[in-house]
Amino acid sequence: MRVIAISTLKAFWAARPEYRDAEKPTLAWYRDVVRADWSKSANVKTQFGSASILRDGRVVFNIGGNKYRIVVWINYPYRVVYVRFIGTHAQYDAIDAQTI
């Protein structure tokens, strides 16, 4: 899978010192995703059992012991994962994951 864009992930943990602990789990998630070959949401669920599958290709991943969330939109035919949001659990609760 191609991930668009790792710069979004890096900007999150670099922006504030309290988010630096997100770097290692985020990079681990990134490495797992770029090695994946998902053709449907069931493939995501098989690899990441705690992922929440939303409608229209949206998926929510819990990382860092559920301290952080990553929301993506996946274009399965083209094998592209677009990062739409990364933040703390509290920040995630303040957004609409389906429309962000």
JSON list of C-alpha atoms in Angstrom, two decimals:
[
{"chain": "A", "resi": 1, "resn": "MET", "atom": "CA", "xyz": [0.00, 0.00, 0.00]},
{"chain": "A", "resi": 2, "resn": "ARG", "atom": "CA", "xyz": [1.08, 3.58, -0.60]},
{"chain": "A", "resi": 3, "resn": "VAL", "atom": "CA", "xyz": [0.52, 5.95, 2.30]},
{"chain": "A", "resi": 4, "resn": "ILE", "atom": "CA", "xyz": [-0.27, 9.59, 1.54]},
{"chain": "A", "resi": 5, "resn": "ALA", "atom": "CA", "xyz": [1.31, 11.33, 3.40]},
{"chain": "A", "resi": 6, "resn": "ILE", "atom": "CA", "xyz": [3.87, 10.37, 5.98]},
{"chain": "A", "resi": 7, "resn": "SER", "atom": "CA", "xyz": [4.57, 14.08, 6.41]},
{"chain": "A", "resi": 8, "resn": "THR", "atom": "CA", "xyz": [1.16, 14.42, 8.10]},
{"chain": "A", "resi": 9, "resn": "LEU", "atom": "CA", "xyz": [2.17, 11.78, 10.62]},
{"chain": "A", "resi": 10, "resn": "LYS", "atom": "CA", "xyz": [5.59, 13.35, 11.25]},
{"chain": "A", "resi": 11, "resn": "ALA", "atom": "CA", "xyz": [4.09, 16.81, 11.67]},
{"chain": "A", "resi": 12, "resn": "PHE", "atom": "CA", "xyz": [1.86, 15.51, 14.45]},
{"chain": "A", "resi": 13, "resn": "TRP", "atom": "CA", "xyz": [4.57, 14.19, 16.74]},
{"chain": "A", "resi": 14, "resn": "ALA", "atom": "CA", "xyz": [7.00, 16.98, 15.87]},
{"chain": "A", "resi": 15, "resn": "ALA", "atom": "CA", "xyz": [4.50, 19.76, 16.59]},
{"chain": "A", "resi": 16, "resn": "ARG", "atom": "CA", "xyz": [4.32, 19.36, 20.36]},
{"chain": "A", "resi": 17, "resn": "PRO", "atom": "CA", "xyz": [6.62, 17.67, 22.86]},
{"chain": "A", "resi": 18, "resn": "GLU", "atom": "CA", "xyz": [3.75, 15.82, 24.54]},
{"chain": "A", "resi": 19, "resn": "TYR", "atom": "CA", "xyz": [3.09, 13.91, 21.30]},
{"chain": "A", "resi": 20, "resn": "ARG", "atom": "CA", "xyz": [6.66, 12.66, 20.82]},
{"chain": "A", "resi": 21, "resn": "ASP", "atom": "CA", "xyz": [5.65, 9.29, 22.28]},
{"chain": "A", "resi": 22, "resn": "ALA", "atom": "CA", "xyz": [3.47, 8.81, 19.18]},
{"chain": "A", "resi": 23, "resn": "GLU", "atom": "CA", "xyz": [6.50, 8.55, 16.89]},
{"chain": "A", "resi": 24, "resn": "LYS", "atom": "CA", "xyz": [7.41, 4.90, 17.43]},
{"chain": "A", "resi": 25, "resn": "PRO", "atom": "CA", "xyz": [3.88, 3.42, 17.30]},
{"chain": "A", "resi": 26, "resn": "THR", "atom": "CA", "xyz": [3.02, 5.61, 14.30]},
{"chain": "A", "resi": 27, "resn": "LEU", "atom": "CA", "xyz": [6.11, 4.49, 12.39]},
{"chain": "A", "resi": 28, "resn": "ALA", "atom": "CA", "xyz": [5.37, 0.86, 13.30]},
{"chain": "A", "resi": 29, "resn": "TRP", "atom": "CA", "xyz": [1.83, 1.31, 11.92]},
{"chain": "A", "resi": 30, "resn": "TYR", "atom": "CA", "xyz": [3.26, 2.95, 8.78]},
{"chain": "A", "resi": 31, "resn": "ARG", "atom": "CA", "xyz": [5.72, 0.09, 8.17]},
{"chain": "A", "resi": 32, "resn": "ASP", "atom": "CA", "xyz": [2.93, -2.48, 8.55]},
{"chain": "A", "resi": 33, "resn": "VAL", "atom": "CA", "xyz": [0.66, -0.59, 6.15]},
{"chain": "A", "resi": 34, "resn": "VAL", "atom": "CA", "xyz": [3.25, -0.12, 3.38]},
{"chain": "A", "resi": 35, "resn": "ARG", "atom": "CA", "xyz": [3.91, -3.88, 3.44]},
{"chain": "A", "resi": 36, "resn": "ALA", "atom": "CA", "xyz": [0.21, -4.70, 3.27]},
{"chain": "A", "resi": 37, "resn": "ASP", "atom": "CA", "xyz": [-1.84, -5.47, 0.16]},
{"chain": "A", "resi": 38, "resn": "TRP", "atom": "CA", "xyz": [-5.45, -4.72, 1.00]},
{"chain": "A", "resi": 39, "resn": "SER", "atom": "CA", "xyz": [-8.08, -5.25, -1.66]},
{"chain": "A", "resi": 40, "resn": "LYS", "atom": "CA", "xyz": [-11.05, -4.91, 0.71]},
{"chain": "A", "resi": 41, "resn": "SER", "atom": "CA", "xyz": [-11.86, -3.87, 4.25]},
{"chain": "A", "resi": 42, "resn": "ALA", "atom": "CA", "xyz": [-11.82, -7.48, 5.46]},
{"chain": "A", "resi": 43, "resn": "ASN", "atom": "CA", "xyz": [-8.07, -7.56, 4.73]},
{"chain": "A", "resi": 44, "resn": "VAL", "atom": "CA", "xyz": [-7.57, -4.55, 7.00]},
{"chain": "A", "resi": 45, "resn": "LYS", "atom": "CA", "xyz": [-9.59, -6.18, 9.78]},
{"chain": "A", "resi": 46, "resn": "THR", "atom": "CA", "xyz": [-7.56, -9.39, 9.46]},
{"chain": "A", "resi": 47, "resn": "GLN", "atom": "CA", "xyz": [-4.30, -7.50, 9.93]},
{"chain": "A", "resi": 48, "resn": "PHE", "atom": "CA", "xyz": [-5.54, -4.92, 12.45]},
{"chain": "A", "resi": 49, "resn": "GLY", "atom": "CA", "xyz": [-8.28, -6.52, 14.50]},
{"chain": "A", "resi": 50, "resn": "SER", "atom": "CA", "xyz": [-8.92, -3.37, 16.52]},
{"chain": "A", "resi": 51, "resn": "ALA", "atom": "CA", "xyz": [-9.42, -1.19, 13.43]},
{"chain": "A", "resi": 52, "resn": "SER", "atom": "CA", "xyz": [-12.88, 0.31, 13.03]},
{"chain": "A", "resi": 53, "resn": "ILE", "atom": "CA", "xyz": [-14.21, 0.00, 9.51]},
{"chain": "A", "resi": 54, "resn": "LEU", "atom": "CA", "xyz": [-16.46, 2.91, 8.57]},
{"chain": "A", "resi": 55, "resn": "ARG", "atom": "CA", "xyz": [-18.40, 3.37, 5.35]},
{"chain": "A", "resi": 56, "resn": "ASP", "atom": "CA", "xyz": [-16.95, 4.60, 2.04]},
{"chain": "A", "resi": 57, "resn": "GLY", "atom": "CA", "xyz": [-13.42, 3.31, 2.66]},
{"chain": "A", "resi": 58, "resn": "ARG", "atom": "CA", "xyz": [-12.82, 5.07, 5.96]},
{"chain": "A", "resi": 59, "resn": "VAL", "atom": "CA", "xyz": [-10.89, 3.22, 8.67]},
{"chain": "A", "resi": 60, "resn": "VAL", "atom": "CA", "xyz": [-9.90, 4.22, 12.20]},
{"chain": "A", "resi": 61, "resn": "PHE", "atom": "CA", "xyz": [-6.74, 2.74, 13.71]},
{"chain": "A", "resi": 62, "resn": "ASN", "atom": "CA", "xyz": [-5.88, 2.78, 17.42]},
{"chain": "A", "resi": 63, "resn": "ILE", "atom": "CA", "xyz": [-2.18, 3.24, 18.02]},
{"chain": "A", "resi": 64, "resn": "GLY", "atom": "CA", "xyz": [0.04, 3.73, 21.04]},
{"chain": "A", "resi": 65, "resn": "GLY", "atom": "CA", "xyz": [-2.11, 1.63, 23.33]},
{"chain": "A", "resi": 66, "resn": "ASN", "atom": "CA", "xyz": [-5.28, 3.42, 22.15]},
{"chain": "A", "resi": 67, "resn": "LYS", "atom": "CA", "xyz": [-3.80, 6.79, 23.15]},
{"chain": "A", "resi": 68, "resn": "TYR", "atom": "CA", "xyz": [-3.81, 7.98, 19.54]},
{"chain": "A", "resi": 69, "resn": "ARG", "atom": "CA", "xyz": [-6.08, 7.50, 16.54]},
{"chain": "A", "resi": 70, "resn": "ILE", "atom": "CA", "xyz": [-5.37, 7.58, 12.83]},
{"chain": "A", "resi": 71, "resn": "VAL", "atom": "CA", "xyz": [-8.25, 8.04, 10.42]},
{"chain": "A", "resi": 72, "resn": "VAL", "atom": "CA", "xyz": [-7.61, 7.09, 6.80]},
{"chain": "A", "resi": 73, "resn": "TRP", "atom": "CA", "xyz": [-9.49, 6.79, 3.56]},
{"chain": "A", "resi": 74, "resn": "ILE", "atom": "CA", "xyz": [-8.45, 3.76, 1.53]},
{"chain": "A", "resi": 75, "resn": "ASN", "atom": "CA", "xyz": [-8.69, 3.52, -2.23]},
{"chain": "A", "resi": 76, "resn": "TYR", "atom": "CA", "xyz": [-8.62, -0.27, -2.45]},
{"chain": "A", "resi": 77, "resn": "PRO", "atom": "CA", "xyz": [-8.37, -0.64, -6.26]},
{"chain": "A", "resi": 78, "resn": "TYR", "atom": "CA", "xyz": [-5.29, 1.61, -6.36]},
{"chain": "A", "resi": 79, "resn": "ARG", "atom": "CA", "xyz": [-3.86, 0.38, -3.03]},
{"chain": "A", "resi": 80, "resn": "VAL", "atom": "CA", "xyz": [-3.53, 3.90, -1.61]},
{"chain": "A", "resi": 81, "resn": "VAL", "atom": "CA", "xyz": [-4.09, 4.93, 2.01]},
{"chain": "A", "resi": 82, "resn": "TYR", "atom": "CA", "xyz": [-4.78, 8.62, 2.56]},
{"chain": "A", "resi": 83, "resn": "VAL", "atom": "CA", "xyz": [-4.16, 9.88, 6.10]},
{"chain": "A", "resi": 84, "resn": "ARG", "atom": "CA", "xyz": [-7.07, 12.16, 6.97]},
{"chain": "A", "resi": 85, "resn": "PHE", "atom": "CA", "xyz": [-6.42, 12.67, 10.71]},
{"chain": "A", "resi": 86, "resn": "ILE", "atom": "CA", "xyz": [-4.01, 11.78, 13.49]},
{"chain": "A", "resi": 87, "resn": "GLY", "atom": "CA", "xyz": [-4.60, 12.87, 17.04]},
{"chain": "A", "resi": 88, "resn": "THR", "atom": "CA", "xyz": [-5.24, 11.91, 20.60]},
{"chain": "A", "resi": 89, "resn": "HIS", "atom": "CA", "xyz": [-8.28, 9.95, 21.62]},
{"chain": "A", "resi": 90, "resn": "ALA", "atom": "CA", "xyz": [-9.83, 13.19, 22.97]},
{"chain": "A", "resi": 91, "resn": "GLN", "atom": "CA", "xyz": [-9.13, 15.05, 19.71]},
{"chain": "A", "resi": 92, "resn": "TYR", "atom": "CA", "xyz": [-10.67, 12.17, 17.78]},
{"chain": "A", "resi": 93, "resn": "ASP", "atom": "CA", "xyz": [-13.85, 12.42, 19.86]},
{"chain": "A", "resi": 94, "resn": "ALA", "atom": "CA", "xyz": [-14.22, 16.05, 18.69]},
{"chain": "A", "resi": 95, "resn": "ILE", "atom": "CA", "xyz": [-14.27, 15.21, 14.96]},
{"chain": "A", "resi": 96, "resn": "ASP", "atom": "CA", "xyz": [-16.54, 13.36, 12.57]},
{"chain": "A", "resi": 97, "resn": "ALA", "atom": "CA", "xyz": [-14.30, 10.57, 11.27]},
{"chain": "A", "resi": 98, "resn": "GLN", "atom": "CA", "xyz": [-16.64, 9.97, 8.37]},
{"chain": "A", "resi": 99, "resn": "THR", "atom": "CA", "xyz": [-16.26, 13.46, 6.93]},
{"chain": "A", "resi": 100, "resn": "ILE", "atom": "CA", "xyz": [-12.80, 14.65, 7.94]}
]
